[in-house]
Coordinates of C-alpha atoms in Angstrom, one line a residue:
Chain A
M819 CA 31.6 21.8 22.2
K820 CA 31.0 23.4 18.8
R821 CA 27.5 24.7 18.4
V822 CA 25.8 23.7 15.2
D823 CA 23.9 26.3 13.4
P824 CA 20.3 24.9 13.3
N825 CA 19.6 26.5 10.0
K826 CA 23.0 25.8 8.5
E827 CA 21.6 23.4 5.8
A828 CA 18.6 25.6 5.1
L829 CA 20.7 28.7 4.7
Q830 CA 23.4 27.3 2.5
P831 CA 22.9 27.4 -1.2
H832 CA 22.0 24.0 -2.6
H833 CA 24.0 22.3 -5.2
Y834 CA 21.3 20.3 -6.9
P835 CA 21.5 19.3 -10.5
G836 CA 19.9 21.6 -13.1
S837 CA 17.1 21.0 -15.6
R838 CA 19.5 19.3 -18.1
T839 CA 20.4 16.5 -15.6
Y840 CA 16.7 16.0 -14.8
L841 CA 15.9 15.7 -18.5
L842 CA 18.6 13.2 -19.0
V843 CA 17.4 11.1 -16.0
F844 CA 13.9 11.3 -17.4
A845 CA 15.1 10.1 -20.8
G846 CA 16.8 7.2 -19.0
L847 CA 13.7 6.3 -17.1
A848 CA 11.6 6.4 -20.3
I849 CA 14.0 4.1 -22.2
L850 CA 14.3 1.7 -19.3
T851 CA 10.5 1.5 -19.1
L852 CA 10.3 0.6 -22.9
I853 CA 13.0 -2.1 -22.4
E854 CA 11.0 -3.5 -19.4
V855 CA 7.8 -3.8 -21.5
G856 CA 9.8 -5.5 -24.3
V857 CA 11.5 -7.9 -21.8
A858 CA 8.1 -8.8 -20.3
Y859 CA 7.2 -10.7 -23.5
I860 CA 10.4 -12.8 -23.4
T861 CA 9.7 -16.4 -22.4
S862 CA 13.2 -17.2 -21.1
D863 CA 14.0 -17.8 -17.4
I864 CA 16.2 -14.7 -17.2
R865 CA 13.1 -12.5 -17.7
V866 CA 12.4 -12.0 -14.0
P867 CA 16.0 -11.2 -12.9
I868 CA 16.4 -8.7 -15.8
L869 CA 13.1 -7.0 -14.9
I870 CA 14.0 -6.7 -11.2
I871 CA 17.4 -5.2 -12.1
L872 CA 15.8 -2.8 -14.5
S873 CA 13.3 -1.6 -12.0
A874 CA 16.0 -1.3 -9.3
L875 CA 18.0 0.9 -11.7
K876 CA 15.0 3.1 -12.4
A877 CA 14.2 3.4 -8.7
L878 CA 17.9 4.3 -8.0
L879 CA 17.8 7.0 -10.7
V880 CA 14.8 8.7 -9.1
I881 CA 16.2 8.4 -5.6
L882 CA 19.7 9.6 -6.4
F883 CA 18.9 12.4 -8.8
F884 CA 15.2 13.5 -8.4
M885 CA 15.3 13.1 -4.6
H886 CA 18.8 14.5 -4.5
L887 CA 20.2 11.7 -2.3
R888 CA 23.4 11.9 -4.3
Y889 CA 23.9 15.5 -3.3
D890 CA 22.4 15.6 0.2
S891 CA 23.7 14.6 3.6
R892 CA 24.6 10.9 4.0
W893 CA 22.3 10.8 7.0
Y894 CA 19.2 10.9 4.7
A895 CA 20.6 7.9 2.7
F896 CA 21.3 6.0 5.9
I897 CA 17.8 6.6 7.1
F898 CA 16.1 5.7 3.8
F899 CA 18.2 2.6 2.9
G900 CA 18.4 1.3 6.5
P901 CA 15.1 -0.6 6.3
L902 CA 16.3 -2.3 3.1
V903 CA 18.4 -4.7 5.2
L904 CA 15.1 -6.2 6.4
V905 CA 13.0 -5.5 3.2
I906 CA 15.2 -7.1 0.5
P907 CA 15.3 -10.6 2.2
L908 CA 11.5 -10.3 2.8
I909 CA 10.7 -9.5 -0.8
W910 CA 13.2 -12.1 -2.1
I911 CA 11.8 -14.9 0.0
S912 CA 8.3 -13.9 -1.2
L913 CA 9.4 -13.8 -4.8
I914 CA 11.1 -17.2 -4.9
R915 CA 8.4 -19.2 -3.0
Chain B
M1454 CA 15.5 42.3 25.9
S1455 CA 16.1 40.9 22.6
D1456 CA 14.1 37.9 21.3
T1457 CA 16.5 35.0 21.0
T1458 CA 14.0 32.6 19.5
P1459 CA 14.8 31.9 15.9
H1460 CA 12.3 33.2 13.5
L1461 CA 11.0 30.2 11.6
T1462 CA 10.1 30.7 8.0
M1463 CA 8.6 28.1 5.6
Q1464 CA 12.2 27.3 4.7
Q1465 CA 13.6 27.0 8.2
S1466 CA 12.5 24.3 10.5
A1467 CA 13.0 24.0 14.3
P1468 CA 16.6 23.9 15.5
S1469 CA 18.2 20.6 15.0
A1470 CA 21.3 19.2 16.9
T1471 CA 22.3 17.3 13.7
G1472 CA 22.6 20.5 11.7
L1473 CA 20.1 19.0 9.2
D1474 CA 16.7 20.6 8.5
S1475 CA 14.2 19.1 10.9
A1476 CA 11.3 19.0 8.4
K1477 CA 13.4 17.3 5.8
L1478 CA 14.8 14.8 8.3
G1479 CA 11.3 14.1 9.4
M1480 CA 10.2 13.5 5.8
W1481 CA 13.0 11.0 5.2
L1482 CA 12.1 9.2 8.5
F1483 CA 8.5 9.1 7.3
L1484 CA 9.6 7.7 3.9
A1485 CA 11.7 5.0 5.7
T1486 CA 8.4 3.9 7.5
E1487 CA 6.7 3.9 4.1
V1488 CA 9.4 1.6 2.7
M1489 CA 8.5 -0.9 5.4
L1490 CA 4.7 -0.5 4.9
F1491 CA 4.9 -1.0 1.1
S1492 CA 7.4 -3.8 1.5
A1493 CA 5.1 -5.7 3.8
M1494 CA 2.2 -5.2 1.4
I1495 CA 4.3 -6.3 -1.6
A1496 CA 5.5 -9.4 0.3
G1497 CA 1.9 -10.2 1.2
F1498 CA 0.8 -9.7 -2.5
L1499 CA 3.6 -12.0 -3.8
D1500 CA 2.6 -14.7 -1.3
M1501 CA -1.1 -14.4 -2.5
R1502 CA 0.0 -14.5 -6.1
G1503 CA 2.0 -17.6 -5.4
R1504 CA -1.2 -19.3 -4.2
S1505 CA -3.1 -18.2 -7.3
P1506 CA -3.2 -19.7 -10.9
A1507 CA 0.0 -18.8 -12.8
D1508 CA -2.0 -16.9 -15.5
A1509 CA -4.0 -14.8 -13.0
H1510 CA -2.3 -11.6 -14.0
H1511 CA -3.1 -12.1 -17.7
V1512 CA -6.3 -10.1 -17.4
L1513 CA -4.2 -7.0 -16.7
N1514 CA -3.6 -4.5 -19.5
I1515 CA 0.1 -4.0 -19.8
P1516 CA 0.2 -1.5 -22.7
V1517 CA -2.2 0.9 -20.9
T1518 CA -0.4 0.6 -17.6
A1519 CA 3.0 1.1 -19.3
V1520 CA 1.7 4.4 -20.7
N1521 CA 0.4 5.3 -17.2
T1522 CA 3.8 4.5 -15.7
F1523 CA 5.3 6.9 -18.3
V1524 CA 2.7 9.5 -17.2
L1525 CA 3.8 9.1 -13.6
I1526 CA 7.5 9.4 -14.6
C1527 CA 6.6 12.6 -16.4
S1528 CA 5.0 13.9 -13.2
S1529 CA 8.3 13.2 -11.3
L1530 CA 10.2 15.2 -14.0
T1531 CA 7.9 18.2 -13.6
V1532 CA 8.3 18.1 -9.8
A1533 CA 12.1 18.0 -10.2
L1534 CA 11.9 20.9 -12.6
S1535 CA 9.6 22.8 -10.2
V1536 CA 12.3 22.6 -7.5
A1537 CA 14.9 23.7 -10.1
A1538 CA 12.7 26.6 -11.0
I1539 CA 12.3 27.9 -7.5
E1540 CA 16.0 27.4 -6.8
Q1541 CA 16.4 30.1 -9.5
G1542 CA 13.6 32.1 -7.8
D1543 CA 11.3 31.7 -10.8
Q1544 CA 7.8 31.5 -9.2
K1545 CA 6.0 31.4 -12.5
R1546 CA 7.8 28.3 -13.7
L1547 CA 7.3 26.8 -10.3
R1548 CA 3.6 27.2 -10.5
N1549 CA 3.4 26.0 -14.2
F1550 CA 5.4 22.8 -13.4
L1551 CA 3.3 22.1 -10.3
L1552 CA 0.2 22.5 -12.5
L1553 CA 1.6 20.0 -15.0
T1554 CA 2.3 17.7 -12.0
L1555 CA -1.3 18.0 -11.1
L1556 CA -2.3 17.1 -14.6
F1557 CA 0.0 14.1 -14.9
G1558 CA -0.9 12.9 -11.4
G1559 CA -4.6 13.3 -12.0
T1560 CA -4.3 11.4 -15.3
F1561 CA -2.5 8.6 -13.6
L1562 CA -5.2 8.3 -11.0
S1563 CA -8.0 8.5 -13.5
V1564 CA -6.5 5.7 -15.6
Q1565 CA -6.2 3.6 -12.5
I1566 CA -9.9 4.2 -11.7
Y1567 CA -10.7 3.3 -15.3
E1568 CA -8.7 0.1 -15.0
Y1569 CA -10.6 -0.8 -11.8
N1570 CA -13.9 -0.2 -13.5
V1571 CA -13.0 -2.4 -16.4
L1572 CA -11.7 -5.3 -14.2
I1573 CA -14.5 -5.2 -11.7
G1574 CA -17.2 -4.4 -14.2
S1575 CA -16.3 -7.4 -16.4
G1576 CA -15.9 -9.6 -13.3
E1577 CA -12.4 -10.7 -14.6
L1578 CA -10.7 -9.5 -11.5
T1579 CA -12.3 -8.3 -8.3
P1580 CA -11.1 -7.9 -4.7
W1581 CA -13.3 -10.9 -3.6
N1582 CA -13.0 -13.5 -6.4
S1583 CA -9.4 -14.5 -6.0
L1584 CA -6.3 -14.1 -3.8
F1585 CA -4.5 -12.4 -6.7
G1586 CA -7.4 -10.0 -7.0
A1587 CA -7.4 -9.2 -3.2
G1588 CA -3.7 -8.6 -3.3
F1589 CA -3.8 -6.6 -6.5
F1590 CA -6.5 -4.2 -5.3
A1591 CA -4.9 -3.9 -1.8
V1592 CA -1.4 -2.9 -3.1
T1593 CA -2.4 -0.7 -6.0
G1594 CA -5.2 0.8 -3.9
L1595 CA -2.8 1.8 -1.2
H1596 CA -0.5 3.3 -3.8
G1597 CA -3.4 5.1 -5.5
F1598 CA -4.4 6.6 -2.1
H1599 CA -0.8 7.9 -1.8
V1600 CA -1.2 9.5 -5.2
F1601 CA -4.5 11.1 -4.1
I1602 CA -2.8 12.6 -1.0
G1603 CA 0.0 13.8 -3.2
L1604 CA -2.5 15.6 -5.5
I1605 CA -4.0 17.4 -2.5
W1606 CA -0.5 18.3 -1.3
C1607 CA 0.3 19.6 -4.9
V1608 CA -2.9 21.8 -4.9
L1609 CA -1.8 23.2 -1.5
T1610 CA 1.7 23.9 -2.8
I1611 CA 0.2 25.7 -5.9
I1612 CA -1.9 27.8 -3.5
W1613 CA 1.2 28.7 -1.4
T1614 CA 3.1 29.5 -4.6
S1615 CA 0.4 31.9 -5.8
Q1616 CA 0.5 33.5 -2.3
G1617 CA 4.2 34.2 -3.0
K1618 CA 5.4 32.1 -0.1
F1619 CA 8.4 30.6 -1.9
S1620 CA 11.7 32.2 -3.1
A1621 CA 15.2 31.1 -4.1
Q1622 CA 16.1 31.2 -0.3
N1623 CA 12.9 29.7 0.9
F1624 CA 11.6 26.6 -0.8
M1625 CA 12.0 23.7 1.7
R1626 CA 8.2 22.9 1.5
V1627 CA 8.4 22.5 -2.2
E1628 CA 11.4 20.2 -1.8
I1629 CA 9.6 18.1 0.9
F1630 CA 6.5 17.8 -1.3
G1631 CA 8.9 16.7 -4.1
L1632 CA 10.4 14.0 -1.9
Y1633 CA 7.0 12.5 -1.2
W1634 CA 5.9 12.6 -4.8
H1635 CA 9.2 11.0 -6.1
F1636 CA 8.8 8.3 -3.5
V1637 CA 5.3 7.5 -4.7
D1638 CA 6.8 7.3 -8.2
V1639 CA 9.6 4.9 -6.9
V1640 CA 6.9 2.6 -5.4
W1641 CA 5.0 2.5 -8.7
I1642 CA 8.2 1.7 -10.6
I1643 CA 8.6 -1.4 -8.4
L1644 CA 4.9 -2.3 -8.4
F1645 CA 4.6 -2.1 -12.2
V1646 CA 7.3 -4.7 -12.6
L1647 CA 6.2 -7.0 -9.7
I1648 CA 2.5 -6.9 -10.5
Y1649 CA 2.2 -6.5 -14.2
L1650 CA 5.4 -7.7 -15.8
V1651 CA 6.8 -10.5 -13.6

């Protein structure tokens, strides 16, 4: 059986995005926040779905780029997103009641 | 006889059969439990809000909280830039970005305390005068506590930085602190919409 180097990941150089990508993500987050605040004052029924989609987009930007889940091992994504199978129905039911 | 025990630095965690860094794996597992904790709290809050008057959240100050949300996003940027700095081995930039994180995080928490003072002081919203109030203070209080823990962790990371404990080959603790801080930001991104805007 092939022995896995315990420090393989730690010793390998990371390939994380640089400052430019972080600044672009930050700009995206700032713009989405502004849009959210604008949408909050709309009286239409589509307000809530739009706000939820916008916040999910912002959360994904932080998770994928700032938390490096786009660049790291898929195991981390599996561990982190696993609970969402239970969580999303729970939140959804609470929201539509 | 040679010592076969791996020498563990701040970068390298205990040996892991997965080939993944144990500390980082542990942090992601911890964050998965945090997802479940906050989800249960949010579901509870939404249920309480559903039993409250429809305009219960109108006492909340959206413009101030929107600016505070932006401040927390700024702190996430400075944490990401601090990781980028130490990846290049730049300890001075690492320390400066961590100090900025401390400033932004401290500002966020101060504004939250100010908001609590205004709401409770005026009697418009307290933890004991409505279900909405109880849920609001429980969820935002739990988040604020996480920010407070993050600030203490940030101070420790700044101290370790000034002691020269990080380098381009040795920055896992900075990265793990970053994971925690970004997660706290993600939670607020969701809370801001569900509590203040929806």
